[in-house]
């Protein structure tokens, strides 16, 4: 089945309880604060029905069924590149990153369970010995068959970081009852992006020291499950201003707190419970696929930045000036370095226990790190190159007033003419980098998946990063010394991690 | 006379022609898009009537008249510091920089003429030998007596920078007729910030190579002069959302294009016309006072950033963590370096031809440069320290729903409690750094007065920056060489500049 | 033929005229200022005779001859990777970048002529219609057969950049006579790195505006040609201090000015003369292969930096501290980004007119740019992590004094023991980053091949970087506008460049 | 008494035991590895006898005695500025920072005891109730009368930072016997810069968690005390190369490990012993004066950098190019920001318990932080502006060879001529930034006094930096909230520190 946009929109009217800012939303598909974004997700589904994109957007599975590439399992480098072209196409068709959490992105996370379900079940504590892999596989099939969308809800409330015991006292989601047919959970997941627009909430946990067993829950529930309330922040959508705000009018995916008031989850929707040690292995790994997609998206964002810089400097007539060229080259370099990380992580990939071809985690993680570290400077550069054109320009209605137009047109006319085009470029720059909407997108990139500091610390844990490891081999050779401790002696913290987890990082021999 | 806020607001209803985004505004004091900012300027005036601030906000002039400190002429370092305390008080009382272009700032620019009016008159071309200093002094007195507000309008339309001839073809404001009683001007000034809220438009020109004589105009006209139309960009004010958006609801000062459709300016409002060479001496100097105030404002902005970082990290419980302390120290250092520039430029000041004590131009210019170069990184740091608290938090109405409150309160409660306070801190961070309104303020700092690159290039022109100048003395001594060219031989471009202009830069012996 | 180190050293005693600092060197192979580096080049040749490296260092050519991989022509991506493994092995075996200009690097430049010799001949002016491709091919065969080493000498004397006419007046090398059998040249090449250790000087020109026809010379002469004098700068070698300065004692490759006092070059050693326009196409392209190798070398340098940081923090006991881990992760990221550029440029390569598989120029150029922009910060980080251990440690002789040893040993003993190892690590850090020798290597990376600014400006010239080009496609789509000018209309400066040159940049359709 | 250079040099021949690298030095004043630096210190003393500098270098004390300004106690801002002019003069006369640890700098540290000696005595543990203030005052008078030089030796061996207990096991200096007439100490001080050239070793301790009581020792011993051995690192002096290496030939101050083999210190040279808590208050404060001087020195270093950049770009002809001007402006800004910190810290000073006028600690600490954070980038910029001229230029002897001179002279001749001058400028750049000697000076700035991270963490401890403190006042006002905890409630860690220590930070009310 390939879902259509229409089917998707109809499914949203299912009684889900959603607050957006000050308002309680009756139907996400039609309420002014949410309908634009719902329309974007509908567009996502409809893209799969476009004839010209058929080979990019869909594949035929082993049973001869044509499916969305969302569900494609890539087992070789070429297949991974095919998947990437799909991800890129979705991003490009939906305005270059304006809709970060499309279903293809959300569902990519599920691969972690599907790829290697056994440890999730075996490591559970409190599941009464049930085989949870059955539910994991069932849920995957359900998602594929319905072409559904499961939004991750992993982040717990912020607690007092100065003491580990605070985690146990937090209002975070926890199991309050274990029953024969499932579990009852209560509490809060603090951020679930786009959950108001999803079919399922994919519950997980981002391990923190001190987390008690009852807070360790991985599983899924429909968004309209009784007891679930979605409390979205204020919306940044510029409702209806499609011309003046070409991007910001296209909807806000709405970061959401989710309240679970004694919500029941049947066993076949429970993927794992109860084992903090198991959970501690996944803060980064469960989001690996998300981070690879994030890098692809950020590379396209960088391309948009370069493009806008070229267009606006051409319009205002500074493009040819050597100092401007030197600055544009900085933006080009930013884009190329991101491209390098995309190509390289694919080139340097490996095969997971489940047979997936996975790009190099180090290379996409540090690619994303490079983006986050450098993007504020680059945005600032772009805005400076745009100069006043980023903010001070007439509105469409001013433009259309004849008594103003004769004045405004010469003001917007540079060496290549086309004054109205300059307005359009300026609006995109304003929406992306100088608006509520754009700022939220920028901040989202920081908080999407694993925060940078966590990525760095977890990376340094890896065996090959140890002073006794291979990364210091050449330095040791030059210095003429031997490793201080035997390599691979099983003593490092990393080497002590379960092999099933380390196999998500790299080839394990 | 000390104007009151009420008097100010009444004066705004004078028939001025103002567009704001898509709407034509009847009365700036009452229209929803403008009334909040008008109210802020009224607040500015009312501050002068507060008893507790009387000694800070006002002074008694030589005629025994109590005046706004706006009009205070500082002739010593201590008097300059008194003026600075006034500027700081205005900024602090009006939310730490939320209202950048208050009358004290706008009018500070006028000091340049008042301090040394003769060259402006003598260097004019096309004024028929009239003594323009009479009008300059008259206008100053008029402003002081009425406690008025003259918004600078200096920036011309962007032209094709790749060829100098483009400037002459631009729709920039120009003299179209010279009459016995004055001049008639026609064309556009591309940016005049806050002009819709001023009494007078202070016309000037920011010199560019190729500017023709008829575009060189310095003078003043009332905002409601026939033929003048103000076209403001889209407003960023969050109308009426005083609680949810404590800063962004307080008004947007509205950058404005001004159209002059055959506008008459009588000779006694003309300060200078016709001499591109004279104009070329002032792109930086005419804004010196503005830049000093900008540095003072930016220092306070930095203080607000440090304060917010302290408050939000205390609230979320990370304040005590050593890595967080190290990052907070970066923000503290940012603030201290700005403070250093403020104190040092005052310490290293000099006396102008007109007897003003003027802070060191180098030290306030490079202080502002330091701010602009580092602030994007610092804002990013603050947002990262705030984490999700910068964006994802309940609205006031959600908070006030009892069925939500019991869930939301624990979510906002950190080690020091006070969950509602955290909302308030988060809102300020969002308004300042993650909103249309805040982004515009940030960009304004870049474009306010002389752009950074221009400041740098003009600074390098100064005599003491030459390879043969004193800055290389020690390097020469260490290398054991003599200056390549005699110092002060009158051959450098800078030394060739009119002494009256160089006297605005430093003590000239 | 695979040259041996012994053969190489013997060949150096050929009467060449070499100054090193204050001394005239009789025999480069034996003089204290030069023998260590000569020994390193001999080591390079001997590496090709090591059994364990045979498959990496050599290949069998079409005639069944085993050759150095220096001469390998890679026509596929896999072959390029094979070449890279060779380049890496040379770098690793010779201390990780301590000997930047080995013969494999120098000779890589010659590929440009060999790959597509016809334009070099056809575009010549003043060669009397001679077919210079014969000499180009002959010279290549001569080099291959003798396994020789031709050091590039391209850089002309610095001239007054403020006027183009200065170039013609410079003492740069020029043709002073054209004869039946060849040309006579006179003047200076300002920098030729390692020329004192080469067999041939590979003369070329780095185009500058205003260069006259007679300065445009590409060709080759033996280093000992009559009339050639090599004036090397002061040497940084720490003669004989093999233990105390493990790297700096291994020789200095000596940047050299070359004086040509009426030197004769026969026609079969002239590759091109006389056409400034042709020369203008090559400032970057002729060094493309050098830049690819530079990126590979810089990636290994980064690996050494990470390794040293791991080792020294382990030794001083800070490795486990979380803030140190976060800083180490920065160095790891630096290394990963460089790796990404290496892998990506290979992945995204193309085929040249001569059938070579060439890595993506954009990706290796911006990889090198990334290195140069970030390496000062990274070195500073490493030194800061090493702390006092980078500078303050006992000498080997102090260490060996028994009355000092009992004091010194505990001082160097950290959590993992091995005090003498710490000395060895410290010495490498000092040699690489805190010595005459190391500083010269760092600066060399800046000036090796095309300077960064030139790379950037030339890159922006490329067709795909134009505002009307494909890089702005997505930005245009989002803004809803059309290209301002038709693409590929032949009007851009780049499109106007000879196709034979553009074919060195990317696939040309 | 005003010591002469001759007197100083004679005093050095006192039997002190000094190793420099591999050699044991008989007489520091005459040995080739040390005589040049000894000569520099002699120059320091002789400066005080120069008639033209008399008023800058000396003052007349209360007893009518003319003394070195080293001993001047500044009680007002103007007196502090007088002291600064003295510090600056020493730096400028001795090549702009080439001799960082002159006696005026070393002895400045002693002010901390002299200013407020009582707590040092009262807080001692194990001194048997002796009044140590007598010895403190006596030692000060001894130093003043002899115009002597006491080098600080505070830094202990690096220990395993991952566990506090490591400090007690370290070979650090400790008291091994307490006698009636004094104490006997044994162990190592790991770094004492310039101690080989001093009269006294000023022993102190830089507190680390876990330090045992017996390691807490503050006092002084003559350098030639029996049992004291100085082990200096390898020297970087370029012996005798006064022309080729104008700075590096002038001596290396030699960082030194000091071994104390049962060294006796009489009670009147003991300033404090035994109290880790007291010691914990001084890691930063005891070096405050040193850091103020460091900022002054760094400001002059920045001036030298600007000067060299101006000179070399003028010589190579790039000075006039706009992009070069923009880059030079960066260096100018670097210098101005440092100047701002100097002027501002003086302006914002306070009076210590002992009546000294002390500059603002925050402002000089963050000034030094600014320098250290930005100087690597600035040095890189300077080297890039110098281009090849920083490294590749003829030696003096090459220059003086007539057969080379005719070639070399045009090579060094730019728009302003004077080719030999360019050599001189290049040599200074090489010595300062691209040599063993210069690198050591750069690294010294990092490790001189308190490391940056420690400064930052200790600063954040200060009362006014607390979230409840005044720095967050404005942020709280804008957010509309109250302080979470009462200010100055004595509960913060900082407020709990002894008042006598906090009085070294700021005015205490």
XYZ file of C-alpha atoms in Angstrom, chain C residues 19-24 155-162 171 186-188 190-191 208 229 231-234 238 241 244-245 255-257 259-262 316-318 320-321 327 372-373 376-377 380 383-384 386-398 401 403-404 406-408 410-415 422 430 433-437 439-441 443-444 446-447 453, chain D residues 19-24 155-162 171 186-188 190-191 208 229 231-234 238 241 244-245 255-257 259-262 316-318 320-321 327 372-373 376-377 380 383-384 386-398 401 403-404 406-408 410-415 422 430 433-437 439-441 443-444 446-447 453:
180
model
C 74.410 27.570 -0.633
C 72.822 26.708 2.696
C 72.613 29.703 4.942
C 76.143 30.935 5.363
C 77.847 27.921 3.832
C 78.600 26.702 0.336
C 57.082 30.789 -7.757
C 58.391 34.123 -9.010
C 59.779 36.955 -6.881
C 57.222 38.988 -4.959
C 56.537 42.198 -6.821
C 54.618 45.308 -5.979
C 51.059 44.010 -6.008
C 49.561 47.425 -6.212
C 63.940 39.853 -11.661
C 68.127 34.351 -17.037
C 66.663 35.436 -13.707
C 65.295 34.002 -10.542
C 62.026 32.515 -5.862
C 61.046 29.268 -4.190
C 50.093 36.744 -12.340
C 72.942 28.412 -8.341
C 70.538 29.653 -2.528
C 68.835 27.887 0.361
C 67.607 29.625 3.467
C 69.107 28.911 6.891
C 69.171 19.803 14.542
C 70.552 15.249 17.851
C 66.723 14.700 21.716
C 65.100 15.854 18.490
C 63.367 26.071 0.495
C 65.587 27.467 -2.191
C 65.934 30.457 -4.459
C 69.502 31.833 -9.806
C 69.761 31.159 -13.523
C 72.709 33.000 -15.050
C 72.203 32.553 -18.804
C 49.799 13.052 32.660
C 46.591 11.498 33.943
C 44.012 13.842 32.490
C 39.739 10.330 31.768
C 38.461 13.769 32.782
C 38.480 18.489 23.868
C 44.658 25.279 6.880
C 41.834 27.199 8.510
C 46.341 26.609 14.219
C 43.476 26.198 16.644
C 47.009 25.234 20.187
C 49.733 22.108 23.274
C 47.284 23.204 25.907
C 49.991 18.669 26.891
C 50.496 21.583 29.235
C 53.983 22.073 30.517
C 54.926 18.661 29.101
C 55.287 20.224 25.689
C 58.298 22.235 26.737
C 59.607 21.581 30.200
C 61.212 18.196 30.527
C 64.710 16.916 31.104
C 67.198 16.251 28.345
C 68.408 12.728 27.726
C 71.736 13.504 29.337
C 70.103 14.966 32.438
C 72.847 11.420 35.315
C 72.151 12.043 40.772
C 69.373 13.693 38.734
C 66.225 9.681 41.080
C 64.517 13.104 41.130
C 63.455 13.260 37.535
C 59.038 10.483 39.754
C 58.428 13.826 38.037
C 57.685 12.104 34.739
C 55.668 9.286 36.223
C 51.921 9.425 35.763
C 49.178 6.863 36.247
C 56.773 10.599 28.387
C 58.144 19.914 20.754
C 54.860 22.313 17.016
C 57.374 24.254 19.055
C 60.581 24.328 17.058
C 62.181 26.111 14.113
C 61.879 22.887 12.215
C 57.213 25.860 12.387
C 58.755 25.706 8.949
C 56.783 22.563 8.179
C 54.236 27.324 7.166
C 55.159 25.092 4.239
C 50.344 27.203 3.632
C 52.617 27.960 0.744
C 42.914 32.720 -1.390
C 72.171 22.376 34.722
C 71.192 23.672 31.289
C 70.212 20.874 28.993
C 73.198 18.589 28.824
C 75.660 20.921 30.522
C 76.468 21.881 34.096
C 54.232 24.921 40.451
C 54.301 21.354 41.730
C 54.870 18.209 39.684
C 51.944 17.067 37.564
C 50.116 14.290 39.302
C 47.385 11.953 38.296
C 44.422 14.320 38.077
C 41.897 11.554 38.111
C 57.523 14.185 44.730
C 62.813 18.141 50.483
C 61.350 17.556 47.042
C 60.741 19.305 43.788
C 58.488 21.681 38.912
C 58.720 25.060 37.211
C 45.343 21.545 44.381
C 69.923 22.144 42.281
C 67.701 21.659 36.273
C 66.880 23.833 33.290
C 65.393 22.538 30.084
C 67.294 22.702 26.805
C 70.863 31.229 19.316
C 73.864 35.060 16.162
C 70.754 36.738 12.025
C 68.582 36.224 15.101
C 62.299 27.309 32.775
C 63.753 25.286 35.601
C 62.945 22.390 37.848
C 65.480 20.013 43.416
C 65.648 20.614 47.159
C 67.730 17.977 48.867
C 67.092 18.592 52.565
C 56.108 43.564 -0.181
C 53.669 46.034 -1.676
C 50.369 44.651 -0.457
C 47.397 49.350 -0.025
C 45.178 46.469 -1.163
C 43.002 42.095 7.662
C 45.356 33.903 25.001
C 42.192 32.957 23.145
C 47.082 32.008 17.801
C 44.695 33.278 15.156
C 48.616 33.028 11.910
C 52.429 35.087 9.083
C 49.963 34.793 6.252
C 54.039 38.225 5.528
C 53.783 35.279 3.186
C 57.021 33.689 2.186
C 58.878 36.657 3.703
C 58.464 35.104 7.109
C 60.741 32.222 6.268
C 62.464 32.368 2.940
C 65.072 35.082 2.782
C 68.844 35.168 2.475
C 71.187 35.045 5.420
C 73.420 38.004 6.167
C 76.438 36.186 4.807
C 74.676 35.286 1.573
C 78.589 37.715 -1.047
C 78.173 37.294 -6.557
C 74.874 36.633 -4.757
C 73.344 41.395 -7.281
C 70.643 38.705 -7.518
C 69.311 38.964 -3.999
C 66.193 42.968 -6.517
C 64.428 40.014 -4.909
C 64.028 41.928 -1.646
C 63.129 45.235 -3.243
C 59.510 46.308 -3.061
C 57.774 49.612 -3.707
C 63.138 43.711 4.670
C 60.886 34.538 12.265
C 56.725 33.358 15.717
C 58.649 30.680 13.852
C 61.499 29.629 16.089
C 62.219 27.467 19.120
C 62.809 30.658 21.038
C 57.469 29.310 20.463
C 58.711 29.002 24.017
C 57.798 32.634 24.678
C 53.786 28.940 25.433
C 55.144 30.779 28.452
C 49.867 30.339 28.652
C 51.549 28.925 31.712
C 40.709 27.533 33.007
